[in-house]
GROMACS .gro file of C-alpha atoms in nm:
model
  366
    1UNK     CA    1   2.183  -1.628  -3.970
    2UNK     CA    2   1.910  -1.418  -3.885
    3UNK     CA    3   1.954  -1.277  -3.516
    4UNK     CA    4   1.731  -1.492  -3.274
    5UNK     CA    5   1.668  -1.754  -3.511
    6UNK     CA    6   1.806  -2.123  -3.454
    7UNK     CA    7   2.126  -2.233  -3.626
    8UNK     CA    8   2.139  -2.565  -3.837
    9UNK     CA    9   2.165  -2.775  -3.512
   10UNK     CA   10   2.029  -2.773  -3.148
   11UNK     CA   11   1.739  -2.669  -2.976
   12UNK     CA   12   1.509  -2.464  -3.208
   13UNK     CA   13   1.483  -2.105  -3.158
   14UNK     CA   14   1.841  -2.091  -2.945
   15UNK     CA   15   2.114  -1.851  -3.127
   16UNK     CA   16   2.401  -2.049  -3.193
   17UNK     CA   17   2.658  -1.779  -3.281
   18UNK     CA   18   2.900  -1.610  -3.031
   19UNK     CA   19   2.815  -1.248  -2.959
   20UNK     CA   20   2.879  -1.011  -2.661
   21UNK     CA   21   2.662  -1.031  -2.340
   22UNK     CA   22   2.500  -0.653  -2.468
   23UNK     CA   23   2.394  -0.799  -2.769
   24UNK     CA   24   2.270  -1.126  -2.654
   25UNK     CA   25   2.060  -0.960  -2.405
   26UNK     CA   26   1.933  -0.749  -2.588
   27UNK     CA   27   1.783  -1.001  -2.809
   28UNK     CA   28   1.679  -1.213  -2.503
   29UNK     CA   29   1.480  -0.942  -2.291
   30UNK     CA   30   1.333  -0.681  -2.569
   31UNK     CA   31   1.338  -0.826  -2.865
   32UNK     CA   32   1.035  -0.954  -3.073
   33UNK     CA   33   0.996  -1.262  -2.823
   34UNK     CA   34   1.186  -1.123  -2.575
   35UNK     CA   35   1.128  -1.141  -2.185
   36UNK     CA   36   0.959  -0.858  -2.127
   37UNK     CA   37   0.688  -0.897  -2.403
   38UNK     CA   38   0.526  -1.164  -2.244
   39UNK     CA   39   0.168  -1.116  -2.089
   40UNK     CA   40   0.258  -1.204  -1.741
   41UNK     CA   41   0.528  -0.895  -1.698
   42UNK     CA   42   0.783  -0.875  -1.505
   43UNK     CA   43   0.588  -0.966  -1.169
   44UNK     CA   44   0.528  -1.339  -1.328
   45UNK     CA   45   0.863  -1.382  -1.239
   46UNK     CA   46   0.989  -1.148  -0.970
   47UNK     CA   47   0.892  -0.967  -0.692
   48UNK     CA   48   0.958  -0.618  -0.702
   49UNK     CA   49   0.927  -0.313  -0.423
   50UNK     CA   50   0.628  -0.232  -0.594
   51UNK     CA   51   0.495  -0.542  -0.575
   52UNK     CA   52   0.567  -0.616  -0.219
   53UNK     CA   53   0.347  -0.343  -0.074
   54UNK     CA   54   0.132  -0.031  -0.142
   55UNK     CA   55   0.359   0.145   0.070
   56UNK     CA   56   0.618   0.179  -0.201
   57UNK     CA   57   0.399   0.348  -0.392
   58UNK     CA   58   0.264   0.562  -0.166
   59UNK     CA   59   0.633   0.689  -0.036
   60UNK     CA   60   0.723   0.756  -0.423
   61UNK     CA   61   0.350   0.925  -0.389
   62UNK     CA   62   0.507   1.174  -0.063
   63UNK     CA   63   0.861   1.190  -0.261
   64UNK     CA   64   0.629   1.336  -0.535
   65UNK     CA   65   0.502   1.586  -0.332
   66UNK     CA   66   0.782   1.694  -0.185
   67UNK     CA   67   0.967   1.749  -0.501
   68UNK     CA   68   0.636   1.975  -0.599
   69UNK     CA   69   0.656   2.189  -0.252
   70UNK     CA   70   1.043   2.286  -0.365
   71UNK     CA   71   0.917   2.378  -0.740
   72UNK     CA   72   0.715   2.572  -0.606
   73UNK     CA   73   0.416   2.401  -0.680
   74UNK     CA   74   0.381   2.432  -1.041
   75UNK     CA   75   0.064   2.457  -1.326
   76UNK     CA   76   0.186   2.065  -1.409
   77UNK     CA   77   0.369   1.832  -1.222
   78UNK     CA   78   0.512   1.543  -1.412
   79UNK     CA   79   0.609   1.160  -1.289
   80UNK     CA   80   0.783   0.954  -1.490
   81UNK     CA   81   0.755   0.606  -1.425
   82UNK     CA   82   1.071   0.416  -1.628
   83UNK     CA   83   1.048   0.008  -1.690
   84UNK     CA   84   0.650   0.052  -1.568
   85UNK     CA   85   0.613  -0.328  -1.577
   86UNK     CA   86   0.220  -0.338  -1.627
   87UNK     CA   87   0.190   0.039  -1.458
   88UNK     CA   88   0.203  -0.071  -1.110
   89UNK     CA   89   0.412   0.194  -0.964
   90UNK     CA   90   0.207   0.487  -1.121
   91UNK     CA   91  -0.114   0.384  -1.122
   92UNK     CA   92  -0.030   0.349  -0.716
   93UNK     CA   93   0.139   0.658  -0.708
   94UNK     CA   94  -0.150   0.878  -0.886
   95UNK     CA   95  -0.403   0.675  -0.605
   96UNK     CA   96  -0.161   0.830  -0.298
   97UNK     CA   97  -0.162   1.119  -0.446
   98UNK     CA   98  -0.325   1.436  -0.239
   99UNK     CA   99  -0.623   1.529  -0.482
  100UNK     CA  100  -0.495   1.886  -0.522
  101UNK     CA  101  -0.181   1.763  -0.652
  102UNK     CA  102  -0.337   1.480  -0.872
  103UNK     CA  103  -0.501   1.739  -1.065
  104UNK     CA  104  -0.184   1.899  -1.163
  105UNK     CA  105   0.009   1.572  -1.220
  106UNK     CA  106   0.076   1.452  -1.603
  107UNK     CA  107   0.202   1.074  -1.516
  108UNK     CA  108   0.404   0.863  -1.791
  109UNK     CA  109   0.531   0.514  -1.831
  110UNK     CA  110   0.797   0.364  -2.014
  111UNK     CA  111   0.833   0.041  -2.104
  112UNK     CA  112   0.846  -0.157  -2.448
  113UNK     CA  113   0.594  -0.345  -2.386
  114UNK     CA  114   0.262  -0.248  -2.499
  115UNK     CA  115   0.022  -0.093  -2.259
  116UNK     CA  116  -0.220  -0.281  -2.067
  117UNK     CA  117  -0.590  -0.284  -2.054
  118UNK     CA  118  -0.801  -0.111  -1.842
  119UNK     CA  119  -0.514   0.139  -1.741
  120UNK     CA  120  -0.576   0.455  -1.609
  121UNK     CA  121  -0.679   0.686  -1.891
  122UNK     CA  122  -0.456   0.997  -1.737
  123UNK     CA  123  -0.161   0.785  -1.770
  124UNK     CA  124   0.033   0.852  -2.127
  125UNK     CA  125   0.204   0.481  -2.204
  126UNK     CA  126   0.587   0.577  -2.373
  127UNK     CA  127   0.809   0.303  -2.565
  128UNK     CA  128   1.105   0.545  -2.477
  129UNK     CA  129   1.147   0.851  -2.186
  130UNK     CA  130   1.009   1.204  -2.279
  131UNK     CA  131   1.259   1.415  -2.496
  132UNK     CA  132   1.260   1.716  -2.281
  133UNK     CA  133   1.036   1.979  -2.096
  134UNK     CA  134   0.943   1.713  -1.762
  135UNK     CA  135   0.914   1.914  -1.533
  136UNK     CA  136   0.882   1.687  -1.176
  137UNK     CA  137   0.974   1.357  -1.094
  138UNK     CA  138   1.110   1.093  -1.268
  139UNK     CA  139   1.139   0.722  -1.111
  140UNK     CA  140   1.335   0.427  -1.244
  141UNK     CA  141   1.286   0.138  -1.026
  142UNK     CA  142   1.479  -0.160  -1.120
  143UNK     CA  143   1.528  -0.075  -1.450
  144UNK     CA  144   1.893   0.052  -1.499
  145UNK     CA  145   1.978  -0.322  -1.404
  146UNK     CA  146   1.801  -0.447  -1.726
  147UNK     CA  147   2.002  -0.220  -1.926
  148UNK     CA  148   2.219  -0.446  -2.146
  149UNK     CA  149   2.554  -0.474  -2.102
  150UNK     CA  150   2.923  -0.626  -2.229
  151UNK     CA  151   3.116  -0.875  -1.956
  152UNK     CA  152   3.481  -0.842  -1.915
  153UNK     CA  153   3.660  -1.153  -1.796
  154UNK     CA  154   4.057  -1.148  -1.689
  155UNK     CA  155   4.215  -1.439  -1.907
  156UNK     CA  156   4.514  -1.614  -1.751
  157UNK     CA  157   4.784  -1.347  -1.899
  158UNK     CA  158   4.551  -1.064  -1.674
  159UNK     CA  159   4.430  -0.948  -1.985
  160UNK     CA  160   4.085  -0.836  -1.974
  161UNK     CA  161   3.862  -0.961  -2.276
  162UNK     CA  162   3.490  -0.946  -2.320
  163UNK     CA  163   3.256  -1.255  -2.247
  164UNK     CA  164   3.088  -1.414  -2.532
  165UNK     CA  165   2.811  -1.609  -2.522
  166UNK     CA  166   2.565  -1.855  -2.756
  167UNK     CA  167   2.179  -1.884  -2.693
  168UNK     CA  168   2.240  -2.196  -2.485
  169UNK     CA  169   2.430  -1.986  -2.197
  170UNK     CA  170   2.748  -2.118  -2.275
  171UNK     CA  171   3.081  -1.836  -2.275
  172UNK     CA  172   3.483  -1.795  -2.356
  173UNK     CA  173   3.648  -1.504  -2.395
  174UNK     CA  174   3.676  -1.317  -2.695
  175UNK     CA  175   3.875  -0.956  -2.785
  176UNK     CA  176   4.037  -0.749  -2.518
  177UNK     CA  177   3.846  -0.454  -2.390
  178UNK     CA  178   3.928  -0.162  -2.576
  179UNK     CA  179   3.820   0.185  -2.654
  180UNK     CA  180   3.584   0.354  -2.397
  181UNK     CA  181   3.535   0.009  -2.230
  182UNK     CA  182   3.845   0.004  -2.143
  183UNK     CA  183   3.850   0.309  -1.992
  184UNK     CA  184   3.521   0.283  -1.863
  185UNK     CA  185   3.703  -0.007  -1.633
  186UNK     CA  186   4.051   0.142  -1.574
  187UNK     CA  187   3.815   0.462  -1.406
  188UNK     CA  188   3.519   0.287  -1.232
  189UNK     CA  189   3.607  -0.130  -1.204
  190UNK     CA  190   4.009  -0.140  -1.213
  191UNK     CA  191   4.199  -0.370  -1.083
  192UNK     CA  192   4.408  -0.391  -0.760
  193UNK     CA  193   4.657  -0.174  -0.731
  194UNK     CA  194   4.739   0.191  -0.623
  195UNK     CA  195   4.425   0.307  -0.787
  196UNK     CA  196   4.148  -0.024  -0.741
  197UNK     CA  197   4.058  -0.138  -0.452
  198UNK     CA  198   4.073  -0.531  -0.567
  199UNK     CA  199   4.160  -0.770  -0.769
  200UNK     CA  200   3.886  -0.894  -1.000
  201UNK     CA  201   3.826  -1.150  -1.220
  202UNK     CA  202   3.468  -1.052  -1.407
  203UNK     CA  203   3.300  -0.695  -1.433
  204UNK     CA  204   2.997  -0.584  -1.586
  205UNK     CA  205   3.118  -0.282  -1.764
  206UNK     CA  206   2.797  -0.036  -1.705
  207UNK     CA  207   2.892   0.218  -2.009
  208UNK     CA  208   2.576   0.160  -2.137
  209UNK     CA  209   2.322   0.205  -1.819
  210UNK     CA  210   2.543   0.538  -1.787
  211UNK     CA  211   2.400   0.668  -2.126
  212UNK     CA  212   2.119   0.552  -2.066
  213UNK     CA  213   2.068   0.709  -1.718
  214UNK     CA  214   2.226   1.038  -1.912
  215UNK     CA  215   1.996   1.040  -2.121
  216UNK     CA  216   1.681   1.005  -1.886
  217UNK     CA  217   1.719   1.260  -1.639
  218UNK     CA  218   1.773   1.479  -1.947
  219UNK     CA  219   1.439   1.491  -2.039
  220UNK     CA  220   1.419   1.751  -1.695
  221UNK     CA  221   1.369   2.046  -1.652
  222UNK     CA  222   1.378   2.069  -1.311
  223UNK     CA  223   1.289   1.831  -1.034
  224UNK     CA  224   1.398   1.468  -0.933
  225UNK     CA  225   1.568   1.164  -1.106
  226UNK     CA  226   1.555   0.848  -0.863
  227UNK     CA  227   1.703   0.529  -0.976
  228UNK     CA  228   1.655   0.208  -0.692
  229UNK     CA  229   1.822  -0.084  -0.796
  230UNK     CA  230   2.086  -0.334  -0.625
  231UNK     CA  231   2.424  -0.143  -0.658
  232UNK     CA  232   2.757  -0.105  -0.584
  233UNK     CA  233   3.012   0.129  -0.572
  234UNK     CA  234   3.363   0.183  -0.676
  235UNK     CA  235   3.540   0.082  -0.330
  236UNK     CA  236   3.354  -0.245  -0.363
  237UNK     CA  237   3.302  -0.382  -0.677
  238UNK     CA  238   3.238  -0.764  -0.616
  239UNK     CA  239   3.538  -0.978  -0.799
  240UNK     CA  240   3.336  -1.230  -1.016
  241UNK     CA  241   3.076  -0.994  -1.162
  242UNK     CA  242   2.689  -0.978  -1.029
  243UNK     CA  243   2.517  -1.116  -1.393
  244UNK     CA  244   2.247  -1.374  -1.296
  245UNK     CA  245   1.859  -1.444  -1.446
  246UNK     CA  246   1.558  -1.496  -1.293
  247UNK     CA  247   1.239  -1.721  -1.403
  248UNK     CA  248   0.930  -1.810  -1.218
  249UNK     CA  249   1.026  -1.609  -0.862
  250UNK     CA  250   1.351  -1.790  -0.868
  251UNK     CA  251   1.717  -1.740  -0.945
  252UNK     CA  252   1.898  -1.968  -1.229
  253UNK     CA  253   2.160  -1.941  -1.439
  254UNK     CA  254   2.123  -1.670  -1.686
  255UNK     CA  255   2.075  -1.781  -2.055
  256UNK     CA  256   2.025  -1.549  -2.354
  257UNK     CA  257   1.695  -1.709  -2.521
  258UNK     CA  258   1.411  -1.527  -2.389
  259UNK     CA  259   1.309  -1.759  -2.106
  260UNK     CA  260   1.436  -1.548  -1.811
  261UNK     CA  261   1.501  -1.245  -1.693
  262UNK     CA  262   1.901  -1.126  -1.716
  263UNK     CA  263   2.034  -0.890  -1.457
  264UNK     CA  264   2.323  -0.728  -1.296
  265UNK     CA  265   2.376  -0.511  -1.018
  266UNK     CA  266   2.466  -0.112  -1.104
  267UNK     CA  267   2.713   0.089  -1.072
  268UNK     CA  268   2.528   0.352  -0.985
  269UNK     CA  269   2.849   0.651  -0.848
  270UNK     CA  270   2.957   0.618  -1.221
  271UNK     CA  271   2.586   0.689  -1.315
  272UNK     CA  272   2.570   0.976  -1.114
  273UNK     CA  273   2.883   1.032  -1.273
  274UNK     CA  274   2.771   1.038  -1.637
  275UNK     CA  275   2.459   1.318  -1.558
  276UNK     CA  276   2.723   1.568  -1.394
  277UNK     CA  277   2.978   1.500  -1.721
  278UNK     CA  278   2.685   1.627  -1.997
  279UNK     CA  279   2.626   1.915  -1.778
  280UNK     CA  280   2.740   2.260  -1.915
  281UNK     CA  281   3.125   2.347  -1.742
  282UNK     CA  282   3.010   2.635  -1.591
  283UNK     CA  283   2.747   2.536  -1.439
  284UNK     CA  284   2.808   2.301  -1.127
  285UNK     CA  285   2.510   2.050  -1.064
  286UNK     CA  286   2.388   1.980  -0.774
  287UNK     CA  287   2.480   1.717  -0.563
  288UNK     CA  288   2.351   1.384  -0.615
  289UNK     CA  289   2.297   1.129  -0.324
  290UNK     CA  290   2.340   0.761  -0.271
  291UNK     CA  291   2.174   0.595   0.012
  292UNK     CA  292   2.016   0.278   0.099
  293UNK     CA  293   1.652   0.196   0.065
  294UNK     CA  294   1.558   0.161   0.410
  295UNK     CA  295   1.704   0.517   0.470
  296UNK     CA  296   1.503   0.678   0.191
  297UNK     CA  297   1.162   0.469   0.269
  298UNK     CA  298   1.223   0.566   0.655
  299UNK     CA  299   1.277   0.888   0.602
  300UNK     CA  300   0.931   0.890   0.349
  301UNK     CA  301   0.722   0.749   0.628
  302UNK     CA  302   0.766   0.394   0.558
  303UNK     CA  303   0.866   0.269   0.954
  304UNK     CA  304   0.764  -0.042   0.993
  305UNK     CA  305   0.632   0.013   1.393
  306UNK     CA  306   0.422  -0.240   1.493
  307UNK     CA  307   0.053  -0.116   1.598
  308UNK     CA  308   0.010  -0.065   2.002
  309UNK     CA  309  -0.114  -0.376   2.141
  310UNK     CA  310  -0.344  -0.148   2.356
  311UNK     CA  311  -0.553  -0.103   1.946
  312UNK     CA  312  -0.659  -0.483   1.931
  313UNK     CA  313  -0.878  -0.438   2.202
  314UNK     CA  314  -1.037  -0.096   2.103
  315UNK     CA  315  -1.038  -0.171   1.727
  316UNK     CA  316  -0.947  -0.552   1.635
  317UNK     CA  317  -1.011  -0.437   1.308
  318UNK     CA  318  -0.768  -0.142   1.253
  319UNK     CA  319  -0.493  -0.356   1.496
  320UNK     CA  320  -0.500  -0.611   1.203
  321UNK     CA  321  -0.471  -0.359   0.904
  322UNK     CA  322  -0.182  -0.186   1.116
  323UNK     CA  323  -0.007  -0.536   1.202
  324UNK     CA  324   0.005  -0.615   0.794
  325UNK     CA  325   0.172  -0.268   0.718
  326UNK     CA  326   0.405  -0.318   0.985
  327UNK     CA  327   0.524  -0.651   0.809
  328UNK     CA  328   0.476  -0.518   0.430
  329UNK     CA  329   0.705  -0.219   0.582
  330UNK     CA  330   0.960  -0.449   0.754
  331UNK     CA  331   0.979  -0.620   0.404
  332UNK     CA  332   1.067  -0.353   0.228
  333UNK     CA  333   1.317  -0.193   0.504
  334UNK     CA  334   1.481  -0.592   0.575
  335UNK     CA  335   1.855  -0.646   0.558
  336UNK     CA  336   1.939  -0.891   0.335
  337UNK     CA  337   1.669  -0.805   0.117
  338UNK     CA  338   1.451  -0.486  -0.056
  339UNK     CA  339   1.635  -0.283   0.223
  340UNK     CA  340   1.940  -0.290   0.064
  341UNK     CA  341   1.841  -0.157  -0.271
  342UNK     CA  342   2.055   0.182  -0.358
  343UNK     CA  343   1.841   0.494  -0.408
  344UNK     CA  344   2.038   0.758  -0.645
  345UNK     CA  345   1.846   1.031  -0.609
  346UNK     CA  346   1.962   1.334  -0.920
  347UNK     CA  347   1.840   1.661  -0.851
  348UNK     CA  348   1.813   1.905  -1.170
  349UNK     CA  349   1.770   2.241  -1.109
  350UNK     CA  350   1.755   2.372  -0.801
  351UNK     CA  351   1.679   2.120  -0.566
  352UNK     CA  352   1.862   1.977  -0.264
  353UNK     CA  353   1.824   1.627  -0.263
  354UNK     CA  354   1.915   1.591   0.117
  355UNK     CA  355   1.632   1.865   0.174
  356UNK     CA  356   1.399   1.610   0.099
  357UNK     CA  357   1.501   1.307   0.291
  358UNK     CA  358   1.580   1.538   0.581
  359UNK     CA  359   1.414   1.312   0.826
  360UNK     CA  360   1.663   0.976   0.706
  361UNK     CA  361   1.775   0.846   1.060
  362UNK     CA  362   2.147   0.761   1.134
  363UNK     CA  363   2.269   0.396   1.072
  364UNK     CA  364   2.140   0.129   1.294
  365UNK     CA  365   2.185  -0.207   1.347
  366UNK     CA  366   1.861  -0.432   1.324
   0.00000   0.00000   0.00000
């Protein structure tokens, strides 16, 4: 059967063989008629920090700048802009930008779908990340959480075996988890015990998103790899597994046949993880740091503060401008919501990564 065709029964154009979750959504998101082909992009469907405000865009826009102050300002300043969607995030970001430092910039975006009309003409559209020499910023905003991967499921022996799945949705359990899967789990998703910190019945096993995070941030030089997705870390893993879809602004049950988005949340320590393994042994790399959305936007200028109420008497018109960025802000800073996004931020080179958020406030409650 040819993959992504329909089988000799059922709905037309639904795979009807068993194959792993990778596989399957694979197929279903980038494939010829995949998900993210279709004209209306990703924000037909879901609603994105870049789509929620400017304000994104223009913190990435400061982040950029800051990363260019510790380079030392150099002759070009890259931005990468990974799973661009339709270019949203750069085209905003290369808008924020100071003009000095817009002149310098070289902005790219990745994504397999093709590249929109009427973008930008500075910005270089990429199917795949640079192969080396960026030398700058690179930004991967929800994207590591599209990254294909297997699902392990615990059968009723406590073995774990990978999750298969038809075009329809439907699952059981196939081979155990071997090899560097296996691994992979026993190091970053185990079970309870001495070494996990709970029992769990499904796990996304994010061996793949760790290559492909790997693999990104070595296209630097020097500078800044940020990945901002919904994450979790080892201490917390959640016991049935994260894997949903979306379609249409809603969540649904996610099925493998191109109709809607497929998602999990990332492990992003083990991602951190996998950039510090390809690194040379004698050299240590620099520290990488995890840390909440709100806490990175905050500490970018993104508050939230409502205006003064003294401004909509002096200037009703600035009080209103002022009043929507305070609630586009508090969107992107809620609990519950955008706020909780993970920011990894990966410094190559030289950089500090703390250095550059040094203004992120303590914890608060809200």
């Amino acid at each position: 059967m040819t993959r992504g065709t329909a089988g000799t029964t059922g709905t037309p154009g639904v795979q009807r063989e068993w194959r792993g979750w990778r596989e399957a959504t694979q197929d279903a998101l980038y494939g010829p008629a995949g998900f993210y082909r279709g004209s209306e992009g990703p924000a037909g469907h879901f609603r994105t920090s870049v789509h929620a405000s400017p304000l994104f865009a223009g913190a990435v826009a400061r982040l950029l700048c800051r990363v260019d102050e510790a380079l030392g300002r150099p002759a070009a300043l890259d931005f990468v802009d990974m799973a661009a969607g339709r270019g949203e995030l750069v085209t905003g970001v290369l808008a924020a930008l100071p003009a000095e430092v817009a002149g310098r910039t070289r902005a790219y975006a990745v994504e397999v779908a093709g590249r929109p009309e009427g973008l930008d003409h500075r910005i270089e559209w990429l199917a795949e990340p640079p192969g080396g020499g960026v030398t700058g910023l690179l930004f991967a905003n929800e994207w590591l959480d599209n990254v294909p991967l297997e699902v392990a499921e615990v059968d009723s022996a406590g073995v774990p075996r990978r999750v298969l799945v038809r075009g329809d949705g439907a699952e059981r359990l196939g081979e155990p988890v071997d090899g560097a899967e296996a691994e992979w789990l026993a190091r970053w998703w185990p079970p309870a015990g001495e070494e996990g910190p709970r029992e769990w019945l499904r796990a996304e096993i994010g061996l793949p998103r760790d290559t492909a995070w790997a693999s990104a941030v070595a296209a630097l030089d020097g500078g800044l790899a940020v990945a901002a997705d919904y994450a979790h870390t080892r201490d917390a893993r959640p016991p049935f597994g994260t894997l949903t879809g979306f379609r249409e602004g809603r969540e649904t049950r996610p099925v493998p046949d191109g109709s809607c988005d497929i998602t999990a949340h990332v492990a992003l320590d083990a991602c951190a993880a996998a950039h510090a393994a390809r690194c040379a042994p004698e050299r240590t790399p620099p520290a990488a740091l995890l840390l909440p959305q709100r806490d990175a936007l905050r500490a970018l200028g993104v508050t939230g503060a409502r205006p003064p109420l003294a401004l909509a008497s002096t200037d009703p018109a600035a009080y209103v401008r002022a009043l929507a960025g305070a609630s586009e802000a508090a969107e992107l800073l809620a609990r519950g919501g955008l706020g909780d996004f993970v920011w990894l931020l990966q410094p190559v080179g030289s950089l500090d990564a703390a250095a550059l958020l040094v203004d992120v406030p303590d914890h608060e409650e809200e």
